[in-house]
Coordinates of C-alpha atoms and ligand atoms in Angstrom, one line a residue:
M803 CA 74.7 173.2 35.9
S804 CA 78.7 172.8 35.1
F805 CA 80.8 170.0 36.6
T806 CA 84.5 171.9 37.3
A807 CA 85.9 169.3 34.7
Q808 CA 89.6 168.7 35.6
A809 CA 90.5 166.7 32.6
V810 CA 94.1 167.2 33.7
N811 CA 97.0 165.4 32.1
L812 CA 94.9 163.1 29.9
S813 CA 93.5 166.2 28.0
A814 CA 96.6 167.7 28.2
P815 CA 99.7 167.5 25.2
P816 CA 101.4 164.4 25.9
A817 CA 104.7 164.3 27.0
L818 CA 106.2 161.1 25.2
T819 CA 108.7 159.9 27.1
K820 CA 109.5 156.1 27.2
H821 CA 108.8 154.7 30.9
P822 CA 111.6 154.4 33.1
D823 CA 112.9 150.8 33.6
V824 CA 113.8 150.7 37.3
S825 CA 114.3 147.1 37.4
N826 CA 117.6 148.0 38.8
L827 CA 117.0 150.4 41.6
S828 CA 116.2 149.1 44.8
V829 CA 113.2 151.1 45.6
G830 CA 110.8 148.4 46.7
Y831 CA 107.7 148.5 44.3
S832 CA 108.6 152.0 43.0
G833 CA 107.8 152.6 39.1
V834 CA 108.9 156.1 38.9
V835 CA 112.1 158.0 41.3
S836 CA 111.4 161.4 42.1
E837 CA 113.3 163.3 44.5
T838 CA 110.0 164.0 46.8
R839 CA 107.9 161.0 46.1
V840 CA 108.8 157.4 45.2
T841 CA 105.5 156.4 42.8
Y842 CA 104.3 153.7 40.9
S843 CA 103.7 155.1 37.6
R844 CA 104.9 157.5 34.6
P845 CA 102.8 160.9 35.0
M846 CA 99.6 160.6 33.5
S847 CA 100.2 163.0 30.7
A848 CA 103.5 160.8 29.5
Q849 CA 101.2 157.9 27.4
H850 CA 97.8 157.5 26.0
P851 CA 96.4 160.3 26.0
S852 CA 92.6 160.5 25.4
P853 CA 92.0 161.1 21.7
A854 CA 90.5 164.6 20.9
G855 CA 86.7 164.0 20.9
G856 CA 87.4 161.6 24.4
S857 CA 86.2 158.1 22.9
F858 CA 88.4 155.2 23.7
V859 CA 88.1 153.9 20.0
G860 CA 90.3 150.8 19.7
G861 CA 91.8 151.6 23.2
P862 CA 95.6 152.0 23.7
P863 CA 98.1 150.8 22.2
D864 CA 98.7 147.2 23.8
P865 CA 102.4 146.7 25.2
E866 CA 102.0 142.8 24.3
H867 CA 101.6 143.8 20.9
D868 CA 103.1 147.2 20.0
P869 CA 106.6 147.4 20.4
T870 CA 106.2 151.0 20.9
A871 CA 103.6 151.3 23.8
S872 CA 104.4 151.0 27.0
Y873 CA 102.3 149.7 30.2
A874 CA 101.4 152.2 32.7
L875 CA 103.1 150.3 35.4
A876 CA 106.5 149.2 35.5
P877 CA 106.6 145.7 34.3
S878 CA 109.0 144.5 36.7
V879 CA 107.1 146.5 39.5
T880 CA 104.1 144.5 38.5
A881 CA 106.2 141.2 38.0
A882 CA 107.1 141.2 41.7
L883 CA 103.2 141.4 42.6
T884 CA 101.7 139.3 40.3
R885 CA 104.5 136.4 40.9
R886 CA 102.5 136.2 44.3
V887 CA 99.2 134.6 42.5
L888 CA 99.8 130.8 43.1
A889 CA 99.1 130.1 39.0
T890 CA 100.6 127.6 37.1
S891 CA 98.2 127.4 34.0
G892 CA 100.1 130.0 32.3
E893 CA 97.1 131.9 31.4
T894 CA 96.9 135.6 31.9
V895 CA 94.4 138.2 31.9
E896 CA 95.2 141.9 30.8
V897 CA 93.8 144.5 32.8
R898 CA 93.8 148.0 32.1
S899 CA 93.4 151.5 33.7
P900 CA 89.9 152.6 33.9
L901 CA 91.4 156.2 33.5
D902 CA 92.7 156.1 30.0
G903 CA 92.3 152.2 29.1
A904 CA 96.1 151.9 29.8
P905 CA 97.2 148.2 30.2
L906 CA 98.6 147.5 33.5
A907 CA 99.7 143.9 34.0
H908 CA 98.5 140.3 32.8
I909 CA 97.4 138.7 35.8
P910 CA 98.0 135.1 35.7
Q911 CA 94.9 132.7 36.2
S912 CA 94.7 129.9 38.7
S913 CA 93.3 126.7 37.9
D914 CA 91.8 124.0 40.8
A915 CA 94.7 122.3 41.3
D916 CA 96.6 125.5 42.1
V917 CA 93.6 126.3 44.4
E918 CA 93.8 123.1 46.0
E919 CA 98.0 124.0 46.1
A920 CA 97.0 127.1 47.7
F921 CA 94.9 125.5 50.7
V922 CA 97.8 122.5 51.4
R923 CA 100.2 125.0 51.8
A924 CA 98.0 127.6 53.7
R925 CA 97.3 124.4 55.9
R926 CA 100.6 124.0 56.7
A927 CA 101.5 127.4 57.4
Q928 CA 98.5 127.4 59.8
V929 CA 99.7 124.8 62.4
L930 CA 102.6 126.3 63.2
W931 CA 101.1 129.7 63.1
A932 CA 98.4 128.9 65.4
R933 CA 101.3 128.1 68.2
T934 CA 103.3 131.3 67.6
S935 CA 102.0 133.3 70.6
L936 CA 98.7 136.2 70.3
D937 CA 101.4 138.9 71.4
E938 CA 103.4 138.2 68.5
R939 CA 100.5 138.3 65.9
A940 CA 99.4 141.5 67.6
A941 CA 102.5 142.9 67.2
M942 CA 102.9 142.4 63.5
L943 CA 99.5 144.0 62.6
L944 CA 101.0 147.0 64.5
R945 CA 103.8 146.6 62.0
L946 CA 101.4 146.6 59.0
H947 CA 99.8 149.7 60.6
D948 CA 103.0 151.5 60.3
L949 CA 104.4 150.2 56.8
V950 CA 100.8 151.0 55.5
L951 CA 101.1 154.5 56.4
D952 CA 104.6 155.1 55.5
R953 CA 104.1 153.8 52.3
Q954 CA 100.5 155.3 51.1
D955 CA 101.7 157.1 48.7
E956 CA 102.2 154.4 46.4
I957 CA 99.5 152.1 47.8
I958 CA 97.2 154.9 46.6
D959 CA 98.6 155.7 43.4
L960 CA 98.4 151.8 42.9
I961 CA 94.6 152.1 43.4
V962 CA 93.8 154.9 41.5
W963 CA 95.5 153.6 38.3
E964 CA 93.7 149.9 39.3
S965 CA 90.1 151.7 40.0
G966 CA 90.2 154.9 38.6
K967 CA 88.7 156.8 41.9
A968 CA 89.9 160.1 43.1
R969 CA 92.8 160.0 45.3
K970 CA 90.7 161.1 48.7
H971 CA 88.8 158.0 47.8
A972 CA 91.6 156.0 47.4
F973 CA 93.1 157.5 51.0
D974 CA 90.0 155.8 52.7
E975 CA 91.6 152.5 52.1
P976 CA 95.2 152.7 53.6
L977 CA 93.1 154.7 56.6
H978 CA 91.1 151.9 57.0
I979 CA 93.0 148.9 56.7
A980 CA 95.7 151.0 59.5
L981 CA 92.3 151.3 61.9
T982 CA 91.4 147.8 61.7
A983 CA 95.1 146.6 62.5
R984 CA 95.3 149.0 65.3
Y985 CA 92.1 148.2 66.7
Y986 CA 92.8 144.4 66.8
A987 CA 95.8 144.3 67.9
R988 CA 95.3 146.6 70.8
T989 CA 92.2 144.5 71.6
A990 CA 93.1 140.9 71.0
H991 CA 93.4 139.6 74.4
R992 CA 90.0 141.1 75.0
H993 CA 88.5 138.4 72.1
L994 CA 90.7 135.8 72.1
D995 CA 91.9 135.1 75.8
T996 CA 90.3 132.1 77.1
R997 CA 87.7 133.0 79.8
R998 CA 85.8 131.6 82.2
A999 CA 82.1 130.7 82.3
L1000 CA 79.4 129.8 84.9
G1001 CA 79.7 126.2 86.0
V1002 CA 76.6 124.2 86.8
V1003 CA 77.8 123.5 90.2
P1004 CA 78.8 126.5 92.1
G1005 CA 82.9 126.3 93.0
L1006 CA 82.5 122.4 91.6
T1007 CA 82.3 122.9 88.3
R1008 CA 85.3 124.7 86.5
V1009 CA 84.3 126.2 82.8
E1010 CA 86.7 127.9 80.8
V1011 CA 85.9 128.7 76.9
N1012 CA 88.6 128.8 74.7
R1013 CA 88.7 130.4 71.0
I1014 CA 89.9 127.8 68.7
P1015 CA 91.0 128.9 65.2
K1016 CA 88.8 127.8 62.1
G1017 CA 91.8 127.1 60.1
V1018 CA 92.0 128.3 56.5
V1019 CA 89.5 130.8 55.6
G1020 CA 88.9 131.9 52.1
I1021 CA 87.7 135.5 51.6
I1022 CA 86.5 136.7 48.3
S1023 CA 86.7 140.3 47.7
P1024 CA 85.0 142.8 45.4
W1025 CA 86.8 145.6 43.2
N1026 CA 85.2 149.0 44.9
Y1027 CA 88.0 149.4 47.3
P1028 CA 90.8 147.1 46.3
F1029 CA 93.1 147.0 49.1
T1030 CA 90.7 147.3 51.9
M1031 CA 88.4 145.0 50.9
A1032 CA 90.9 142.3 50.2
L1033 CA 92.7 142.9 53.5
C1034 CA 90.9 144.3 56.2
D1035 CA 88.4 141.4 57.3
G1036 CA 91.8 138.9 56.8
L1037 CA 93.6 141.1 59.7
P1038 CA 91.4 139.5 62.4
A1039 CA 91.4 136.0 60.6
L1040 CA 95.0 136.0 60.8
L1041 CA 95.3 137.5 64.7
A1042 CA 92.8 134.3 65.9
G1043 CA 95.1 132.4 64.2
N1044 CA 94.2 131.0 60.9
A1045 CA 95.7 131.2 57.0
V1046 CA 94.1 132.9 54.6
V1047 CA 93.1 131.9 50.8
A1048 CA 92.3 134.8 48.9
K1049 CA 90.6 135.5 45.6
P1050 CA 90.2 139.2 45.6
D1051 CA 88.6 140.8 42.2
A1052 CA 90.0 140.4 38.5
Q1053 CA 90.1 143.9 37.9
T1054 CA 91.6 144.7 41.3
M1055 CA 94.4 141.9 41.3
L1056 CA 97.1 144.0 42.0
S1057 CA 96.0 146.5 44.9
A1058 CA 95.6 143.3 46.7
L1059 CA 98.7 141.9 45.9
L1060 CA 100.1 144.6 47.3
G1061 CA 98.7 144.0 50.1
A1062 CA 99.4 140.6 50.5
E1063 CA 103.6 141.8 50.1
L1064 CA 102.9 144.3 52.9
L1065 CA 101.8 141.5 55.5
E1066 CA 104.7 139.3 54.4
Q1067 CA 106.8 142.5 55.1
A1068 CA 105.0 143.0 58.4
G1069 CA 106.4 139.5 59.4
F1070 CA 103.6 137.3 59.0
P1071 CA 104.7 134.1 56.8
R1072 CA 104.4 134.6 53.2
D1073 CA 102.4 131.1 52.7
L1074 CA 100.3 132.3 55.4
W1075 CA 98.2 134.1 52.7
Q1076 CA 97.9 132.9 49.3
V1077 CA 96.1 134.3 46.5
V1078 CA 94.6 133.0 44.1
A1079 CA 93.3 134.7 41.0
G1080 CA 90.4 134.1 38.0
P1081 CA 86.7 134.2 37.4
G1082 CA 84.9 134.6 40.5
P1083 CA 82.1 131.0 39.4
Q1084 CA 85.3 128.7 39.1
V1085 CA 88.2 129.9 41.5
G1086 CA 85.3 131.3 43.9
T1087 CA 83.4 128.0 43.9
A1088 CA 86.6 126.2 44.4
I1089 CA 87.7 128.3 47.3
I1090 CA 84.3 127.6 48.9
G1091 CA 84.6 123.5 48.5
R1092 CA 88.0 123.5 50.6
A1093 CA 87.6 126.3 52.9
D1094 CA 86.7 125.9 56.7
Y1095 CA 84.8 129.5 56.6
V1096 CA 84.0 131.7 53.8
C1097 CA 84.1 135.7 54.4
F1098 CA 82.4 137.1 50.9
T1099 CA 82.0 140.6 50.1
G1100 CA 80.1 141.5 47.1
S1101 CA 76.9 141.2 45.3
T1102 CA 73.5 140.0 46.9
A1103 CA 73.0 137.8 44.1
T1104 CA 76.4 136.1 44.0
G1105 CA 76.3 136.2 48.5
R1106 CA 73.1 133.8 48.1
L1107 CA 75.5 131.3 45.7
V1108 CA 77.7 131.6 48.5
A1109 CA 75.9 130.7 51.3
Q1110 CA 74.5 128.0 49.6
G1111 CA 78.0 126.4 48.9
C1112 CA 78.6 126.9 52.2
A1113 CA 75.3 125.2 53.5
D1114 CA 76.3 121.9 51.1
R1115 CA 79.8 122.0 53.3
L1116 CA 78.1 122.9 56.6
I1117 CA 80.6 125.7 56.9
G1118 CA 79.8 129.2 58.5
C1119 CA 80.2 132.1 56.3
S1120 CA 80.1 135.9 56.7
L1121 CA 78.3 137.9 53.7
E1122 CA 78.8 141.2 52.9
L1123 CA 76.5 142.8 50.5
G1124 CA 75.0 145.4 48.6
G1125 CA 72.6 148.2 49.4
K1126 CA 70.0 150.8 48.5
N1127 CA 70.9 153.1 51.6
P1128 CA 68.8 155.8 52.8
L1129 CA 69.7 159.1 53.9
L1130 CA 67.1 161.6 55.8
V1131 CA 67.5 165.1 56.8
L1132 CA 65.1 166.0 59.3
R1133 CA 63.1 169.5 59.6
D1134 CA 65.7 170.6 61.9
A1135 CA 68.6 169.5 60.4
D1136 CA 71.8 172.0 59.9
L1137 CA 71.1 172.1 56.4
E1138 CA 74.7 173.0 55.3
K1139 CA 76.0 169.8 57.0
A1140 CA 73.3 168.0 55.8
A1141 CA 74.5 169.2 51.8
E1142 CA 77.8 168.4 52.6
G1143 CA 77.6 165.3 53.9
A1144 CA 74.9 164.1 51.1
V1145 CA 77.6 164.9 48.6
R1146 CA 79.9 162.5 50.4
A1147 CA 77.1 160.1 51.3
A1148 CA 76.5 160.0 47.4
F1149 CA 79.1 160.4 45.6
S1150 CA 82.2 158.9 47.2
N1151 CA 83.9 156.8 44.8
A1152 CA 81.8 157.7 42.6
G1153 CA 79.1 156.4 44.4
Q1154 CA 80.5 152.4 44.3
L1155 CA 80.7 152.2 48.0
C1156 CA 78.1 149.3 49.5
V1157 CA 77.6 152.0 52.0
S1158 CA 76.7 155.5 49.6
M1159 CA 73.2 156.3 49.7
E1160 CA 71.1 156.3 47.0
R1161 CA 67.8 157.4 48.3
L1162 CA 67.5 161.3 50.0
F1163 CA 64.4 161.5 52.1
V1164 CA 63.9 165.0 53.0
A1165 CA 61.4 166.7 55.0
D1166 CA 59.0 169.2 53.3
Q1167 CA 59.6 171.9 55.5
V1168 CA 63.2 172.2 54.7
Y1169 CA 63.4 170.6 51.1
D1170 CA 63.4 173.7 48.7
R1171 CA 66.0 175.2 50.8
F1172 CA 68.3 171.4 51.0
V1173 CA 67.9 170.8 47.3
E1174 CA 69.4 174.2 46.8
R1175 CA 72.3 173.4 48.7
F1176 CA 72.8 169.9 47.6
V1177 CA 72.9 170.6 43.9
A1178 CA 75.0 173.9 44.4
R1179 CA 77.8 171.9 46.1
T1180 CA 77.5 169.1 43.8
E1181 CA 77.6 171.1 40.7
A1182 CA 80.5 172.4 42.1
M1183 CA 82.4 168.9 42.2
T1184 CA 85.9 168.7 40.6
L1185 CA 85.8 165.3 38.2
G1186 CA 89.3 163.9 36.6
S1187 CA 91.3 161.4 36.2
S1188 CA 94.4 162.5 38.3
L1189 CA 97.2 160.6 40.7
D1190 CA 97.1 164.0 42.4
W1191 CA 94.8 165.3 44.9
G1192 CA 92.1 168.1 44.1
N1193 CA 89.4 166.4 42.5
D1194 CA 86.2 165.3 44.0
M1195 CA 85.0 162.5 42.1
G1196 CA 87.5 159.8 39.9
S1197 CA 85.9 157.6 37.2
L1198 CA 83.6 154.0 37.3
I1199 CA 86.1 151.4 37.2
S1200 CA 84.3 149.5 33.7
Q1201 CA 82.2 149.8 30.9
D1202 CA 79.8 147.4 32.9
Q1203 CA 79.1 149.7 35.5
L1204 CA 79.1 152.6 33.4
D1205 CA 76.3 150.4 31.3
T1206 CA 74.4 150.1 34.4
V1207 CA 74.2 153.4 35.6
V1208 CA 73.3 154.8 31.9
A1209 CA 70.7 152.2 31.8
H1210 CA 69.5 153.2 35.5
V1211 CA 69.3 156.8 34.6
E1212 CA 67.5 156.3 31.0
D1213 CA 65.0 154.3 32.6
A1214 CA 64.0 156.6 35.2
V1215 CA 64.0 159.4 32.5
A1216 CA 61.9 157.6 30.0
K1217 CA 59.2 156.8 33.5
G1218 CA 58.9 160.3 34.0
A1219 CA 61.9 160.9 36.4
R1220 CA 63.3 164.9 36.0
V1221 CA 67.4 164.9 36.1
V1222 CA 67.9 168.0 38.5
T1223 CA 71.8 167.8 37.4
G1224 CA 74.1 165.5 36.0
G1225 CA 72.9 162.7 33.9
K1226 CA 75.6 162.3 31.3
A1227 CA 78.6 160.3 30.4
R1228 CA 81.5 162.4 29.9
P1229 CA 84.1 160.5 27.7
D1230 CA 86.0 163.7 27.7
L1231 CA 87.4 162.9 30.9
G1232 CA 88.0 158.8 30.2
P1233 CA 86.2 156.1 29.0
Y1234 CA 84.2 155.5 31.9
F1235 CA 83.1 158.9 33.8
Y1236 CA 79.8 159.7 35.0
E1237 CA 78.4 163.0 36.2
P1238 CA 77.1 163.3 39.8
T1239 CA 72.9 162.8 39.6
I1240 CA 70.4 164.0 41.5
L1241 CA 67.5 162.5 40.3
E1242 CA 63.6 163.7 41.0
G1243 CA 60.1 162.1 40.4
V1244 CA 61.3 158.3 41.0
T1245 CA 58.8 155.9 41.0
P1246 CA 58.5 152.3 41.9
D1247 CA 58.3 151.0 38.2
M1248 CA 61.4 152.6 37.4
T1249 CA 64.8 150.1 38.2
C1250 CA 66.7 152.2 40.6
F1251 CA 63.7 153.2 43.0
G1252 CA 64.5 149.9 44.4
R1253 CA 67.8 148.4 42.9
E1254 CA 71.3 149.0 43.5
T1255 CA 72.7 151.2 41.0
F1256 CA 76.4 151.4 42.7
G1257 CA 77.3 154.7 41.0
P1258 CA 77.1 158.5 41.3
V1259 CA 72.8 158.5 41.0
I1260 CA 70.7 159.7 44.1
A1261 CA 67.2 160.1 44.2
L1262 CA 65.3 162.9 46.2
Y1263 CA 62.4 162.8 48.0
R1264 CA 59.9 164.4 49.9
F1265 CA 58.8 163.4 53.5
H1266 CA 56.0 165.1 55.8
D1267 CA 56.1 162.8 59.0
E1268 CA 58.6 161.2 60.4
A1269 CA 57.0 157.9 60.8
D1270 CA 56.3 157.6 56.9
A1271 CA 60.0 158.6 56.3
V1272 CA 61.1 155.8 58.5
A1273 CA 58.7 153.5 56.9
R1274 CA 59.7 154.2 53.5
A1275 CA 63.6 153.8 54.5
N1276 CA 62.8 150.4 55.3
A1277 CA 61.1 149.6 52.6
G1278 CA 62.8 146.9 50.0
E1279 CA 64.7 144.3 50.8
Y1280 CA 67.7 145.9 51.7
G1281 CA 69.2 146.8 54.9
L1282 CA 72.8 148.1 55.0
N1283 CA 73.3 151.8 56.4
A1284 CA 71.6 154.7 56.7
S1285 CA 72.4 158.1 57.5
I1286 CA 70.1 160.3 59.4
Y1287 CA 70.6 164.2 59.9
S1288 CA 69.1 166.1 62.9
Q1289 CA 70.2 168.4 65.5
D1290 CA 68.4 167.2 68.0
G1291 CA 70.5 163.8 68.6
A1292 CA 68.8 162.2 70.8
R1293 CA 65.6 162.2 68.5
A1294 CA 67.9 160.7 66.2
R1295 CA 68.9 157.7 67.9
E1296 CA 65.3 157.0 68.8
L1297 CA 64.8 156.9 64.8
A1298 CA 67.6 155.0 64.2
S1299 CA 66.4 152.5 66.4
Q1300 CA 63.6 152.1 63.9
I1301 CA 65.5 151.5 61.1
R1302 CA 66.1 148.0 59.9
C1303 CA 69.7 148.8 58.8
G1304 CA 73.3 147.4 60.4
T1305 CA 74.5 150.7 60.8
V1306 CA 72.8 154.0 61.5
N1307 CA 75.2 157.1 60.9
I1308 CA 73.5 160.4 62.5
N1309 CA 75.3 163.8 61.2
E1310 CA 77.4 162.0 59.3
A1311 CA 77.2 160.0 56.0
F1312 CA 79.2 156.4 56.6
G1313 CA 82.2 157.3 58.1
A1314 CA 81.7 157.5 61.8
T1315 CA 80.6 153.6 61.8
F1316 CA 82.4 152.3 59.3
G1317 CA 85.8 153.6 61.0
S1318 CA 84.8 152.9 64.2
I1319 CA 86.4 149.5 64.3
D1320 CA 85.1 148.6 67.9
S1321 CA 81.7 148.5 66.1
P1322 CA 80.1 145.9 64.4
M1323 CA 79.5 146.7 60.2
G1324 CA 77.3 144.9 57.9
G1325 CA 73.6 144.1 56.7
M1326 CA 70.4 143.3 57.8
R1327 CA 68.2 141.4 55.5
E1328 CA 69.2 141.0 52.2
S1329 CA 72.2 143.6 53.0
G1330 CA 74.0 140.4 54.6
M1331 CA 74.9 138.3 57.0
G1332 CA 77.6 138.1 60.0
R1333 CA 79.1 141.1 61.0
R1334 CA 82.8 143.0 60.3
Q1335 CA 84.4 144.9 62.6
G1336 CA 84.2 144.7 66.4
S1337 CA 84.4 141.1 68.1
E1338 CA 82.0 139.7 65.8
G1339 CA 84.5 140.4 63.1
I1340 CA 86.8 138.3 64.6
L1341 CA 84.7 135.7 66.3
R1342 CA 83.5 134.5 63.5
Y1343 CA 86.8 133.1 62.7
T1344 CA 87.0 131.3 65.7
E1345 CA 84.9 128.0 67.4
S1346 CA 84.6 128.1 71.0
Q1347 CA 85.5 125.1 72.8
S1348 CA 83.9 124.8 76.7
V1349 CA 86.4 123.2 79.2
A1350 CA 84.5 122.1 82.5
T1351 CA 86.7 120.9 85.0
Q1352 CA 84.2 118.8 87.7
R1353 CA 85.3 118.3 91.3
L1354 CA 84.2 115.9 93.8
I1355 CA 80.4 115.4 92.6
R1356 CA 79.4 113.8 89.5
F1357 CA 76.2 113.7 87.4
A1358 CA 74.4 110.6 88.9
P1359 CA 73.4 109.3 92.0
M1360 CA 76.4 109.3 94.1
L1361 CA 76.7 107.2 97.7
G1362 CA 74.1 104.8 97.1
M1363 CA 71.4 107.1 96.4
S1364 CA 68.1 106.4 94.2
D1365 CA 67.5 108.0 90.9
E1366 CA 64.5 109.3 92.6
A1367 CA 66.2 111.1 95.7
Y1368 CA 68.9 112.3 93.0
A1369 CA 65.7 114.1 91.3
K1370 CA 64.8 115.3 93.9
V1371 CA 68.0 116.7 95.4
M1372 CA 68.6 118.5 92.1
T1373 CA 65.2 119.7 92.1
A1374 CA 66.2 121.5 95.4
N1375 CA 69.0 122.7 94.4
L1376 CA 67.6 124.5 91.1
R1377 CA 65.0 126.2 93.0
L1378 CA 67.8 127.6 95.4
M1379 CA 69.9 129.0 92.3
K1380 CA 67.3 130.6 91.7
K1381 CA 66.2 132.2 94.8
L1382 CA 70.3 133.1 95.1
G1383 CA 70.0 134.6 91.8
R1384 CA 72.7 132.5 89.9
A1385 CA 72.2 132.5 86.3
Ligands
NAD64 P1 80.3 140.4 42.6 O1 79.6 139.7 43.5 O2 79.8 140.6 41.4 O3 81.3 139.8 43.1 C1 82.5 140.1 44.2 C2 83.8 138.9 44.2 O4 82.9 137.7 44.3 C3 84.9 139.0 42.9 O5 85.5 138.6 43.8 C4 83.9 138.0 41.9 O6 84.8 137.3 41.1 C5 83.7 136.5 42.5 N1 82.2 136.1 42.2 C6 82.0 136.2 41.6 N2 80.5 135.2 41.2 C7 81.0 134.3 42.3 C8 80.8 132.8 42.3 N3 79.5 132.3 41.8 N4 80.9 132.2 43.3 C9 81.9 132.8 44.1 N5 82.3 134.2 44.1 C10 82.0 134.5 42.8 O7 80.0 141.9 43.3 P2 80.7 143.0 42.6 O8 79.8 143.5 41.4 O9 82.2 143.0 42.2 O10 80.9 144.1 44.0 C11 79.9 144.9 44.0 C12 78.8 144.9 44.9 O11 79.8 144.4 46.2 C13 77.9 145.3 45.2 O12 77.0 145.0 45.4 C14 78.3 146.0 46.8 O13 77.6 147.1 47.4 C15 78.5 145.2 47.4 N6 79.7 145.4 48.4 C16 79.0 145.2 49.7 C17 80.0 145.4 50.7 C18 80.3 145.6 52.1 O14 80.7 145.2 53.0 N7 78.3 145.1 52.6 C19 81.4 146.4 50.6 C20 81.7 146.2 48.9 C21 80.9 146.1 48.0

């Protein structure tokens, strides 16, 4: 077994160039200016190469304490971003790149008073914002769409530096924001226009339903898709007339701050989108204590706490949580397509994707032929840390994630599981690399049987009849995403309706549902509450308000009628309405 390791620049001899100072160049947020491309960073070979043997004992030099060291990103560039954090505490937290451990920036930390100030500013901005026309707001989303596509190179560079993911997986982030921005801009009136509803007395009761913005929405987001998870849920919130106070994950603040910068450049008022930073239990709780609605994306454990905090305040929340997603390969599946899809399903973003697959159920009849193809494709993957295209998988984000993955695989192996391929950390590629790993023989006593690994590890299971496969796919507490490979579309759709997951992709891993923004996306059971995308993804940020105008008659006896006579008239009226087919 061999994974093509592209330890590219990190293991190449370092070209120790001093980090270029771009403070005098007007190149937006760019850290390095080249003839062909403007990017944030120095070439990855320039500094902090992985030492021989690959381990990062002691880490790379810290520019705060070592004047010969340099940040991976130009400090002038990151300072322009970190200035957007509303923070007066004077405290900062250093973040380092998972690619090579190089320091990226010091992130200012927000106090409780800062969160309070963020809400004051956001509330002020929201009052004016709610008076702007829907068309104006939609036009800003379309400008954001263009900006994100035009500046995708620098967005992707920053995401790669911050998250360690492969470039092709970072591309999914501006792609998802562009899709979301365009969808909501183009459907704004469909969701938000005042609509007529049936009145109690036909012709005499006129009813209109208005959509009123909630006010200030708190958005708490994770690190795994740091640009899109920080932004995508906020776009419909803004369109619906709300302001946002956002708390991105501490490890990936810069990508989220770039999102805030792009919103402003697209025309959204600066104060409409506040960003605060700090530990989840403090800053997240401070947001929940003040918001009018909370949109949370993260683990099920934290989601439970968020739901409790919102329940105390009687505010709404949507919770996009974890999963242990099943992929079913039916006996009539196109096995090449299924194997190709399974690789993306399991190993995109090194498996750190809420909708990625960790359980693979394969029909007995095709098991061996499918597994052969799946393993071959997995072993042909190129792993590495690079800003360039070409790698199929990058790094995990942190030591914590690596520890979880190692623990899940070691536990499974100790209890009798077999590693079909992978199963090893790869410090030669970067501090947190782990091979794409396929397991067989995973049983319920093993941690990775039912618990989300959130890493590049998938377990293979055989099934004989499809009802059994569906029952096993539905086992456990989660219900986020599923995938079915079959050449019989109707049969696959029938099985999909029996699967207790918020999204089911047929002959695709997750992109078909995730990219179809008109359809809701979210989890059943412990995978979440509420939905992003589609109507549900925007209406959650509004209160419905019914306005009924009554003419000619009133809902009380008229013209000297007794209460009894009034009841009789109303009863006759009800019977008539039913006969007429009225709802
Ligand atoms: P996490 O729950 O640890 O953190 C998510 C966010 O919550 C972070 O911003 C964190 O700072 C904040 N937070 C932590 N404690 C908090 C508290 N007590 N109160 C308020 N906020 C708090 O999750 P994670 O490990 O960063 O993210 C990975 C998880 O997210 C996985 O389970 C994954 O499946 C899930 N996820 C789900 C979706 C989805 O759409 N369903 C998308 C991405 C990630």
